[in-house]
Amino acid sequence: MNVPVKPQHFYSYDEFDAAFVRSRVAEFREQVQRRLSGALTEEEFRPLRLMNGLYLQLHAYMLRIAVPYGTLSSTQMRQFAHIAEKWDKGYGHFTTRQNIQFNWPKLVDVPDILDALADVNMHAIQTSGNCIRNVTADHFSGVAADEIADPRPTAELLRQWSSNHPEFSFLPRKFKVAVSGAVHDRAATRVHDVGLRIVQNEGGEIGYEVLAGGGLGRTPMVGHIVREFLPKAELLPYMEALMRVYNSHGRRDNKFKARIKILVHETGLDEIREQIEAEFESLDKAAIAADPAEIARIEAQFVPPAYEALPDVSDVMKKAKAANSEFARFVDINTAPHKQAGYTIVTVSLKPIGGVPGDATAAQMRVLAEVSDKYSLSELRVSHEQNIVLPYVKKDDLFALWQELKAADLATANASLITDIISCPGLDYCSLATARSIPIAQAISERFADPDRQRLIGKLGIKISGCINACGHHHVAGIGILGLEKSGEESYQITLGGDPTLSASIGERLGPGLRAEEVPDAIERIVGVYLAHRDLDEDFIHTYRRIGHDAFKSALVTGTPRAPAASPLDQGGGI
């Protein structure tokens, strides 16, 4: 089946890309046949399937599909819906790496799924294994009001450079890169193996601040600046030098100490900088640097669309807000400032009260594709917060869009609020998990379901991981929850004070682990302490830093302040 991919304002495969992906599908089809016939053992097959994003989980195989820098078209979203219905159980799970996972494919069907993905310029290559994984970026790229430059051309250049890179396909451990081009860091660059921030120097030149050595997992660390300003043209030679230092000196004797963060920590920042710079100076930079014509070709595919000239204030939207409080709440909470007058960015929450964070049904995927065609120039984004973003919505269209989202149970107004919970699949699916995550997220969501109460509390991130691998990013949450197994029972540690932004910090453990049923009450008491101490309009992380960790320790003890009940709205937001 060949499904036409509608031209978008982002990169489309050329003939080389398409041929490469098709050849990988054909190669994997033959490998699957050999496994099914018994010619390959599971042990022999394992590295082959992992190179194609296929994991073996608790109950079935899981296929992880790359969504480069979280950007996809309506055609691609419809193909996800088709795959979910035909080969899975009718839904997909959007992840913190801006990917999508299908949790129930049969091995015999996987080559056909990969063929269907190739039809729409997608694949599952390098979504697992010790290689450079899917490069992530700010989900508001190209449209954010605070943007210096669109980070997607950089992410696309890195995608092409790192795909099947002969020197970096078997690294000491997996390697994750994030790119941000805005004043505010929405890509969590400081907790990636390498974070790239597009900056402007005193001379007005655009380049990169390069960070290395960040990461979560069992040893969470915040990355360090290894280059304060790197000219754009030198990106690939510098990345080549950095990766060579890591590939040469990263530990291979212990997988738990193999990430670059450990190398930076054990070697020392100054020494690592010197090693990278020495390697950089030794390279033939002109031979490695991207051809300016290729950079221009990539950038040309990310040019802004032809926006309509609109007033920034929409009378249509204002009247609808005045007439419908539910719509007004959605606008205030789930929209963000756009760089173009008359337009807004809409976050579609995949966190309905009591739902599974990040899940969308095939029917919902089709609705998302439909509304993106009607209201967002056929483009969508996947955020690392496990939501979907519509980047090009006219304010005049917001009410009509909201009505269609509401009919599909996609209009939950909770973006960045306490029920917008990030969660890994946990022990319900994952073979590495030691505790369940999803039921904890659902219980907290239901506890704080009241929309007025959520708004009173304000922005507060809760993130849940079902094991020490931290796929739920709990280390960088205002309130982090880590599920562990303790004496045969699930136990949940709570951390406070994590932050994934430019002021990044790792959360600090609050006290002993809790039983699952104790977690919602503990969250309630933590929120109570916060509300009792916050200054006007002060968010959780700033209150935490001002009053200190010890002020919250009593929250694990029954009898400390509970969060006040709902009160009149006193906080606005959005547009």
Coordinates of C-alpha atoms in Angstrom, one line a residue:
M1 CA 0.0 0.0 0.0
N2 CA 1.4 3.4 -0.9
V3 CA -0.2 6.2 1.1
P4 CA 0.7 9.7 -0.3
V5 CA 2.4 11.9 2.3
K6 CA 1.0 15.4 2.0
P7 CA 3.7 18.0 1.7
Q8 CA 4.4 19.6 5.1
H9 CA 6.5 22.4 6.6
F10 CA 9.0 19.8 7.7
Y11 CA 11.4 17.3 6.2
S12 CA 10.2 14.8 3.7
Y13 CA 12.2 11.7 2.7
D14 CA 14.3 11.9 -0.5
E15 CA 15.0 8.9 -2.7
F16 CA 18.0 7.9 -0.5
D17 CA 16.0 7.9 2.7
A18 CA 13.1 5.9 1.2
A19 CA 15.4 3.3 -0.3
F20 CA 17.4 2.9 2.9
V21 CA 14.2 2.3 5.0
R22 CA 12.8 -0.1 2.4
S23 CA 16.0 -2.1 2.4
R24 CA 16.0 -2.4 6.2
V25 CA 12.4 -3.7 6.1
A26 CA 13.3 -6.3 3.5
E27 CA 16.3 -7.4 5.5
F28 CA 14.3 -7.6 8.7
R29 CA 11.5 -9.6 7.0
E30 CA 14.1 -12.2 6.1
Q31 CA 15.4 -12.3 9.7
V32 CA 11.9 -12.7 11.1
Q33 CA 11.3 -15.6 8.8
R34 CA 14.5 -17.3 10.0
R35 CA 13.4 -16.8 13.6
L36 CA 9.9 -18.2 12.9
S37 CA 11.4 -21.2 11.1
G38 CA 13.7 -21.9 14.0
A39 CA 16.9 -21.1 12.0
L40 CA 17.6 -18.4 14.5
T41 CA 17.4 -18.8 18.3
E42 CA 15.9 -16.0 20.4
E43 CA 19.4 -15.2 21.6
E44 CA 20.6 -14.9 18.0
F45 CA 17.5 -12.9 17.0
R46 CA 17.6 -10.5 19.9
P47 CA 20.2 -8.0 18.6
L48 CA 18.6 -8.1 15.1
R49 CA 15.1 -7.2 16.4
L50 CA 16.5 -4.5 18.8
M51 CA 18.1 -2.8 15.8
N52 CA 14.6 -2.5 14.4
G53 CA 12.9 -1.2 17.6
L54 CA 11.4 -4.5 18.6
Y55 CA 11.4 -5.4 22.3
L56 CA 10.1 -8.5 24.0
Q57 CA 8.1 -7.3 27.0
L58 CA 6.2 -9.1 29.8
H59 CA 3.2 -10.2 27.7
A60 CA 4.2 -9.7 24.0
Y61 CA 6.5 -7.9 21.7
M62 CA 6.6 -4.1 21.7
L63 CA 7.4 -2.1 18.7
R64 CA 8.8 1.4 19.3
I65 CA 8.5 3.8 16.3
A66 CA 10.6 6.9 15.8
V67 CA 8.9 10.2 15.5
P68 CA 11.9 12.5 14.6
Y69 CA 11.9 15.5 16.9
G70 CA 8.3 14.7 17.6
T71 CA 7.0 16.1 14.3
L72 CA 4.5 14.1 12.2
S73 CA 1.9 14.7 9.5
S74 CA -1.8 13.9 9.6
T75 CA -1.1 11.1 7.1
Q76 CA 1.4 9.5 9.5
M77 CA -1.0 9.8 12.4
R78 CA -3.7 8.0 10.3
Q79 CA -1.2 5.3 9.6
F80 CA -0.6 4.8 13.3
A81 CA -4.4 4.4 13.7
H82 CA -4.4 1.9 10.9
I83 CA -1.6 -0.1 12.5
A84 CA -3.3 0.0 15.9
E85 CA -6.5 -1.4 14.5
K86 CA -5.0 -4.0 12.1
W87 CA -2.1 -5.4 14.0
D88 CA -2.4 -4.3 17.7
K89 CA -5.3 -3.8 20.2
G90 CA -6.7 -0.6 18.9
Y91 CA -4.4 1.9 20.7
G92 CA -0.9 3.3 20.9
H93 CA 1.3 4.8 23.6
F94 CA 3.1 8.1 23.1
T95 CA 6.4 8.1 25.0
T96 CA 8.7 10.6 26.8
R97 CA 11.1 10.2 23.8
Q98 CA 8.5 11.7 21.5
N99 CA 8.0 8.2 20.0
I100 CA 5.0 5.9 19.8
Q101 CA 4.9 2.3 21.1
F102 CA 2.6 -0.6 20.1
N103 CA 2.4 -3.1 22.9
W104 CA 0.8 -6.1 21.3
P105 CA 2.2 -6.9 17.8
K106 CA 2.7 -10.4 16.7
L107 CA 6.2 -11.2 15.4
V108 CA 4.9 -12.5 12.1
D109 CA 3.1 -9.2 11.5
V110 CA 6.0 -6.9 12.3
P111 CA 7.6 -6.8 8.8
D112 CA 4.1 -5.8 7.4
I113 CA 3.9 -3.1 10.1
L114 CA 7.3 -1.8 9.1
D115 CA 6.3 -1.8 5.4
A116 CA 3.2 0.2 6.4
L117 CA 5.5 2.7 8.2
A118 CA 7.8 3.0 5.2
D119 CA 4.7 3.9 3.1
V120 CA 4.5 7.1 5.1
N121 CA 8.3 7.8 5.6
M122 CA 8.6 6.3 9.1
H123 CA 10.6 3.5 10.7
A124 CA 11.7 2.0 14.0
I125 CA 15.4 2.1 13.4
Q126 CA 17.6 3.2 16.3
T127 CA 14.8 3.3 18.8
S128 CA 16.7 0.7 20.8
G129 CA 20.3 -0.5 21.1
N130 CA 23.5 1.2 22.0
C131 CA 23.4 3.8 19.4
I132 CA 22.3 7.5 19.0
R133 CA 18.5 7.3 19.6
N134 CA 15.7 9.5 18.2
V135 CA 16.8 13.1 18.4
T136 CA 14.3 15.1 20.3
A137 CA 13.4 18.8 20.2
D138 CA 11.2 21.5 21.7
H139 CA 7.6 20.5 20.8
F140 CA 6.9 24.1 20.1
S141 CA 9.7 24.4 17.5
G142 CA 9.1 26.9 14.7
V143 CA 6.1 28.5 16.3
A144 CA 7.1 29.5 19.9
A145 CA 7.0 33.2 20.7
D146 CA 10.3 32.9 22.6
E147 CA 12.2 31.1 19.9
I148 CA 15.6 32.3 18.7
A149 CA 15.8 29.8 15.8
D150 CA 13.9 26.6 14.8
P151 CA 15.8 23.6 16.2
R152 CA 14.3 21.1 13.8
P153 CA 16.8 21.6 10.9
T154 CA 19.6 20.9 13.4
A155 CA 17.7 17.8 14.7
E156 CA 17.2 16.6 11.1
L157 CA 20.8 17.1 10.3
L158 CA 21.8 15.1 13.4
R159 CA 19.2 12.4 12.4
Q160 CA 20.8 12.0 9.0
W161 CA 24.4 12.1 10.4
S162 CA 23.7 9.6 13.1
S163 CA 21.5 7.1 11.1
N164 CA 23.6 3.9 10.6
H165 CA 26.8 5.9 11.4
P166 CA 29.5 3.2 11.0
E167 CA 31.6 4.4 14.0
F168 CA 28.7 5.1 16.4
S169 CA 26.4 2.1 15.9
F170 CA 27.8 0.1 18.8
L171 CA 28.5 2.6 21.6
P172 CA 29.2 1.7 25.2
R173 CA 25.5 2.5 25.9
K174 CA 22.5 4.2 24.3
F175 CA 23.0 7.9 23.6
K176 CA 20.3 10.6 23.7
V177 CA 20.4 14.1 22.1
A178 CA 18.0 17.0 22.6
V179 CA 17.9 20.3 20.8
S180 CA 16.3 23.6 21.9
G181 CA 16.1 26.9 20.1
A182 CA 14.1 29.0 22.5
V183 CA 14.7 31.2 25.6
H184 CA 12.9 28.6 27.7
D185 CA 14.1 25.0 27.6
R186 CA 11.2 22.8 26.8
A187 CA 13.4 20.0 25.5
A188 CA 15.1 19.1 28.8
T189 CA 18.5 19.6 27.3
R190 CA 20.3 19.5 30.6
V191 CA 19.4 15.9 31.4
H192 CA 20.5 14.4 28.1
D193 CA 23.7 12.8 27.1
V194 CA 24.2 15.8 24.8
G195 CA 22.0 18.9 24.9
L196 CA 22.2 21.6 22.2
R197 CA 20.8 25.0 22.9
I198 CA 20.7 27.4 20.0
V199 CA 22.1 30.7 21.2
Q200 CA 23.2 34.0 19.8
N201 CA 26.6 35.5 20.7
E202 CA 27.5 39.1 21.2
G203 CA 28.2 39.5 17.5
G204 CA 24.7 38.3 16.6
E205 CA 25.9 35.0 15.2
I206 CA 23.7 32.0 15.8
G207 CA 25.4 28.9 17.2
Y208 CA 25.1 26.3 20.0
E209 CA 25.7 26.0 23.6
V210 CA 26.8 22.4 24.0
L211 CA 26.1 20.4 27.2
A212 CA 27.2 16.9 27.9
G213 CA 26.9 14.4 30.8
G214 CA 23.3 14.8 31.7
G215 CA 21.0 11.8 32.1
L216 CA 18.5 10.1 34.4
G217 CA 18.3 6.4 35.2
R218 CA 19.8 4.9 38.3
T219 CA 22.5 7.7 38.5
P220 CA 20.8 10.9 37.6
M221 CA 23.0 13.9 36.7
V222 CA 22.6 17.4 35.3
G223 CA 24.8 18.0 32.2
H224 CA 27.7 20.4 32.1
I225 CA 28.5 23.0 29.5
V226 CA 31.5 21.7 27.4
R227 CA 31.3 24.5 24.8
E228 CA 29.7 27.9 25.5
F229 CA 29.5 28.8 21.8
L230 CA 29.9 26.5 18.8
P231 CA 29.5 28.0 15.3
K232 CA 26.7 26.3 13.4
A233 CA 29.0 25.2 10.6
E234 CA 31.2 23.2 13.1
L235 CA 28.4 21.2 14.6
L236 CA 29.1 17.8 13.0
P237 CA 32.9 17.9 13.5
Y238 CA 32.4 18.8 17.1
M239 CA 29.8 16.1 17.6
E240 CA 32.1 13.7 15.9
A241 CA 34.9 14.6 18.3
L242 CA 32.7 14.4 21.4
M243 CA 31.3 11.0 20.3
R244 CA 34.9 9.7 19.6
V245 CA 36.0 10.6 23.1
Y246 CA 33.0 8.8 24.5
N247 CA 33.3 5.8 22.3
S248 CA 37.0 5.5 23.1
H249 CA 36.8 6.0 26.9
G250 CA 33.3 5.2 27.9
R251 CA 33.2 2.1 30.1
R252 CA 32.1 -1.2 28.6
D253 CA 32.8 -3.3 31.6
N254 CA 29.7 -2.3 33.5
K255 CA 26.5 -1.3 31.7
F256 CA 25.3 0.7 34.7
K257 CA 28.4 2.9 34.4
A258 CA 28.6 3.1 30.7
R259 CA 26.7 6.4 29.9
I260 CA 28.7 9.5 29.1
K261 CA 27.6 11.1 32.4
I262 CA 29.7 8.6 34.3
L263 CA 32.7 9.3 32.0
V264 CA 32.3 13.1 32.5
H265 CA 31.9 12.5 36.3
E266 CA 34.9 10.2 36.7
T267 CA 37.2 12.0 34.3
G268 CA 36.4 15.5 35.4
L269 CA 34.8 18.3 33.3
D270 CA 38.0 20.2 32.5
E271 CA 39.8 17.0 31.3
I272 CA 36.8 16.0 29.2
R273 CA 36.7 19.4 27.6
E274 CA 40.4 19.2 26.8
Q275 CA 40.0 15.7 25.3
I276 CA 37.1 16.8 23.1
E277 CA 38.9 20.0 22.0
A278 CA 42.1 18.0 21.2
E279 CA 40.1 15.5 19.2
F280 CA 38.2 18.3 17.5
E281 CA 41.5 20.0 16.5
S282 CA 42.9 16.8 15.1
L283 CA 39.9 16.3 12.7
D284 CA 39.7 17.3 9.1
K285 CA 36.7 19.5 9.8
A286 CA 36.0 20.4 6.2
A287 CA 35.6 16.7 5.3
I288 CA 33.2 16.1 8.2
A289 CA 31.2 19.3 8.2
A290 CA 27.8 19.2 6.4
D291 CA 27.8 20.6 2.9
P292 CA 26.3 24.1 3.0
A293 CA 24.1 23.1 0.1
E294 CA 22.7 20.2 2.1
I295 CA 22.1 22.4 5.1
A296 CA 20.3 24.9 2.9
R297 CA 18.2 22.0 1.4
I298 CA 17.2 20.9 4.9
E299 CA 16.4 24.4 6.2
A300 CA 14.3 25.0 3.1
Q301 CA 11.9 22.3 4.2
F302 CA 11.2 24.0 7.5
V303 CA 10.3 27.4 6.2
P304 CA 7.3 28.9 8.0
P305 CA 3.9 28.4 6.3
A306 CA 2.1 31.2 4.5
Y307 CA 0.3 32.6 7.5
E308 CA -2.8 34.6 7.1
A309 CA -2.6 38.3 8.2
L310 CA -4.8 38.3 11.3
P311 CA -5.4 40.6 14.2
D312 CA -3.8 39.1 17.4
V313 CA -7.1 39.5 19.3
S314 CA -9.8 37.3 18.1
D315 CA -13.4 38.6 18.7
V316 CA -14.7 35.1 17.7
M317 CA -12.7 33.5 20.5
K318 CA -13.5 36.2 23.0
K319 CA -17.2 35.8 22.5
A320 CA -17.0 32.0 22.7
K321 CA -14.9 32.2 26.0
A322 CA -17.5 34.6 27.5
A323 CA -20.3 32.2 26.6
N324 CA -18.7 28.9 27.6
S325 CA -16.7 28.6 30.8
E326 CA -15.4 25.1 29.9
F327 CA -14.0 26.4 26.6
A328 CA -12.5 29.4 28.4
R329 CA -10.7 27.1 30.8
F330 CA -9.3 25.1 27.9
V331 CA -8.0 28.2 26.2
D332 CA -6.4 29.5 29.4
I333 CA -4.7 26.2 30.2
N334 CA -4.0 24.4 27.0
T335 CA -2.8 27.1 24.6
A336 CA 0.6 28.8 24.4
P337 CA 1.8 32.1 22.7
H338 CA 2.5 31.8 19.0
K339 CA 5.1 33.9 17.1
Q340 CA 2.5 34.8 14.5
A341 CA -0.3 37.2 15.3
G342 CA -3.8 35.6 15.3
Y343 CA -2.5 32.1 15.9
T344 CA -2.0 29.9 18.9
I345 CA -0.4 26.6 19.9
V346 CA -2.8 24.0 21.3
T347 CA -1.8 21.2 23.6
V348 CA -4.1 18.2 23.3
S349 CA -3.8 16.4 26.6
L350 CA -3.6 12.6 26.5
K351 CA -4.3 12.6 30.3
P352 CA -8.0 12.3 30.8
I353 CA -9.0 12.0 34.4
G354 CA -8.4 8.3 35.4
G355 CA -6.9 7.5 32.0
V356 CA -3.6 5.9 31.0
P357 CA -1.0 8.7 30.4
G358 CA 0.1 8.9 26.8
D359 CA -2.4 6.4 25.4
A360 CA -4.6 7.2 22.4
T361 CA -7.1 5.0 20.6
A362 CA -7.2 4.5 16.9
A363 CA -10.4 6.5 16.8
Q364 CA -8.7 9.4 18.7
M365 CA -5.7 9.2 16.4
R366 CA -8.0 9.7 13.4
V367 CA -9.7 12.6 15.1
L368 CA -6.3 14.2 15.7
A369 CA -5.4 13.7 12.1
E370 CA -8.7 15.2 11.0
V371 CA -8.5 18.3 13.2
S372 CA -4.8 18.8 12.2
D373 CA -6.0 18.8 8.5
K374 CA -8.8 21.3 9.3
Y375 CA -7.0 23.6 11.8
S376 CA -3.3 23.0 11.9
L377 CA -1.9 22.7 8.4
S378 CA -1.9 18.9 8.7
E379 CA 0.9 18.9 11.2
L380 CA 1.1 17.5 14.7
R381 CA 3.8 17.2 17.4
V382 CA 4.4 14.6 20.1
S383 CA 5.7 16.2 23.3
H384 CA 8.1 14.5 25.7
E385 CA 5.3 15.2 28.2
Q386 CA 3.2 12.5 26.4
N387 CA 0.7 15.0 24.8
I388 CA 0.0 16.0 21.2
V389 CA 0.5 19.5 20.0
L390 CA -1.3 21.3 17.2
P391 CA 1.2 24.1 16.2
Y392 CA -0.7 26.3 13.7
V393 CA -4.2 27.0 15.0
K394 CA -6.0 30.2 14.2
K395 CA -7.6 31.8 17.3
D396 CA -10.7 32.2 15.3
D397 CA -10.9 28.4 14.9
L398 CA -10.3 27.5 18.5
F399 CA -13.9 27.0 19.5
A400 CA -14.7 24.7 16.6
L401 CA -11.5 22.7 17.2
W402 CA -12.4 22.4 20.9
Q403 CA -15.8 21.1 20.2
E404 CA -14.4 18.3 18.0
L405 CA -11.7 17.5 20.5
K406 CA -14.4 17.4 23.3
A407 CA -16.5 14.9 21.3
A408 CA -13.5 12.6 21.1
D409 CA -12.6 12.9 24.9
L410 CA -9.5 14.9 23.9
A411 CA -10.3 18.3 25.5
T412 CA -9.1 17.8 29.0
A413 CA -7.9 21.2 30.2
N414 CA -5.0 20.1 32.4
A415 CA -1.8 20.9 30.4
S416 CA 1.0 21.3 33.0
L417 CA -1.4 20.9 35.9
I418 CA -1.3 18.3 38.6
T419 CA -3.2 15.7 36.6
D420 CA -1.0 16.1 33.5
I421 CA 1.0 13.2 34.9
I422 CA 3.9 11.6 33.0
S423 CA 4.2 7.9 33.5
C424 CA 6.1 5.0 32.0
P425 CA 4.1 1.8 31.2
G426 CA 5.5 0.1 34.4
L427 CA 4.8 -3.4 35.4
D428 CA 1.6 -3.6 33.4
Y429 CA 3.8 -4.0 30.3
C430 CA 7.6 -3.5 30.8
S431 CA 9.9 -6.5 31.5
L432 CA 12.3 -4.2 33.3
A433 CA 9.7 -2.7 35.7
T434 CA 9.6 -3.5 39.3
A435 CA 6.3 -1.8 40.2
R436 CA 3.2 -0.5 38.5
S437 CA 3.0 3.1 37.4
I438 CA -0.3 3.4 35.5
P439 CA -2.6 2.6 38.5
I440 CA -0.7 5.2 40.6
A441 CA -1.1 7.8 38.0
Q442 CA -4.8 7.0 37.6
A443 CA -5.4 7.2 41.4
I444 CA -3.7 10.6 41.7
S445 CA -5.5 11.9 38.7
E446 CA -8.9 10.9 40.2
R447 CA -7.9 12.4 43.6
F448 CA -7.3 15.8 42.0
A449 CA -10.0 15.5 39.3
D450 CA -11.8 18.8 40.3
P451 CA -10.8 21.3 37.6
D452 CA -11.1 24.3 39.9
R453 CA -8.9 22.7 42.4
Q454 CA -6.3 21.8 39.8
R455 CA -6.2 25.4 38.7
L456 CA -5.9 26.6 42.2
I457 CA -2.8 24.4 42.7
G458 CA -1.4 25.7 39.4
K459 CA 1.5 24.2 37.4
L460 CA 2.9 21.2 39.2
G461 CA 4.5 18.3 37.4
I462 CA 4.2 14.7 38.7
K463 CA 6.2 12.0 37.0
I464 CA 6.2 8.3 37.7
S465 CA 8.7 5.6 36.9
G466 CA 8.1 1.9 37.5
C467 CA 11.8 1.1 38.0
I468 CA 15.2 2.7 38.5
N469 CA 15.6 3.2 34.7
A470 CA 13.5 6.3 35.1
C471 CA 11.6 6.3 31.7
G472 CA 9.0 8.4 33.5
H473 CA 11.6 11.1 34.2
H474 CA 10.7 11.1 37.9
H475 CA 14.1 12.6 38.9
V476 CA 13.2 15.9 37.2
A477 CA 9.6 16.3 38.5
G478 CA 8.4 18.7 41.1
I479 CA 7.0 15.6 42.6
G480 CA 8.6 12.4 41.4
I481 CA 7.4 8.9 42.2
L482 CA 9.7 5.8 41.8
G483 CA 8.1 2.4 42.1
L484 CA 10.4 -0.4 43.4
E485 CA 10.0 -3.9 44.7
K486 CA 10.7 -4.3 48.4
S487 CA 10.4 -7.6 50.1
G488 CA 8.1 -8.9 47.5
E489 CA 5.8 -5.9 47.6
E490 CA 5.6 -2.7 45.5
S491 CA 7.0 0.3 47.3
Y492 CA 7.0 3.9 46.1
Q493 CA 9.7 6.5 46.9
I494 CA 8.7 10.2 46.6
T495 CA 11.2 12.8 45.5
L496 CA 10.7 16.6 45.5
G497 CA 12.4 19.5 43.8
G498 CA 13.3 18.0 40.4
D499 CA 13.4 20.4 37.4
P500 CA 14.0 19.7 33.7
T501 CA 14.4 23.4 32.6
L502 CA 17.4 25.7 32.4
S503 CA 17.5 25.7 36.3
A504 CA 17.6 21.9 36.2
S505 CA 17.9 20.0 39.4
I506 CA 17.5 16.4 40.5
G507 CA 14.8 15.7 43.0
E508 CA 15.6 14.7 46.6
R509 CA 14.1 11.7 48.2
L510 CA 11.5 12.7 50.9
G511 CA 11.5 9.7 53.1
P512 CA 10.8 5.9 53.4
G513 CA 8.9 4.2 50.6
L514 CA 5.1 4.0 50.7
R515 CA 2.6 1.4 49.8
A516 CA 0.6 2.0 46.7
E517 CA -2.6 2.9 48.5
E518 CA -0.7 5.5 50.6
V519 CA 0.6 7.5 47.7
P520 CA -2.4 9.7 46.9
D521 CA -2.7 10.8 50.5
A522 CA 1.0 11.6 50.6
I523 CA 0.6 13.7 47.4
E524 CA -2.4 15.4 49.0
R525 CA -0.3 16.4 52.1
I526 CA 2.6 17.6 50.0
V527 CA 0.3 19.8 48.0
G528 CA -1.1 21.0 51.3
V529 CA 2.3 22.1 52.6
Y530 CA 2.9 23.9 49.3
L531 CA -0.3 25.8 49.3
A532 CA 0.2 26.7 53.0
H533 CA 3.6 28.3 52.3
R534 CA 3.6 29.6 48.7
D535 CA 3.7 33.3 48.0
L536 CA 1.2 34.7 45.5
D537 CA 1.6 33.1 42.0
E538 CA 4.7 31.2 43.2
D539 CA 5.0 27.8 41.5
F540 CA 5.9 24.6 43.3
I541 CA 9.6 24.5 42.5
H542 CA 10.2 28.0 43.7
T543 CA 8.3 27.5 46.9
Y544 CA 10.2 24.2 47.5
R545 CA 13.5 26.0 47.0
R546 CA 12.6 28.9 49.2
I547 CA 11.3 26.9 52.2
G548 CA 13.5 23.9 51.8
H549 CA 13.2 20.1 51.7
D550 CA 12.7 19.6 55.4
A551 CA 9.5 21.6 55.4
F552 CA 7.9 18.9 53.4
K553 CA 9.1 15.9 55.4
S554 CA 6.1 16.0 57.7
A555 CA 3.9 15.4 54.6
L556 CA 4.7 11.7 54.9
V557 CA 3.1 11.8 58.4
T558 CA -0.7 11.7 58.7
G559 CA -2.2 14.9 60.1
T560 CA -0.2 17.5 58.2
P561 CA -2.1 20.1 56.1
R562 CA -4.3 18.9 53.3
A563 CA -4.8 20.9 50.2
P564 CA -7.6 23.4 50.5
A565 CA -10.8 22.6 48.7
A566 CA -11.7 24.4 45.5
S567 CA -11.9 28.2 45.7
P568 CA -12.7 30.9 43.2
L569 CA -10.3 31.0 40.3
D570 CA -7.5 33.5 40.9
Q571 CA -5.0 32.5 38.2
G572 CA -5.2 33.0 34.5
G573 CA -2.9 31.8 31.7
G574 CA -2.7 31.1 28.0
I575 CA -3.9 33.9 25.8

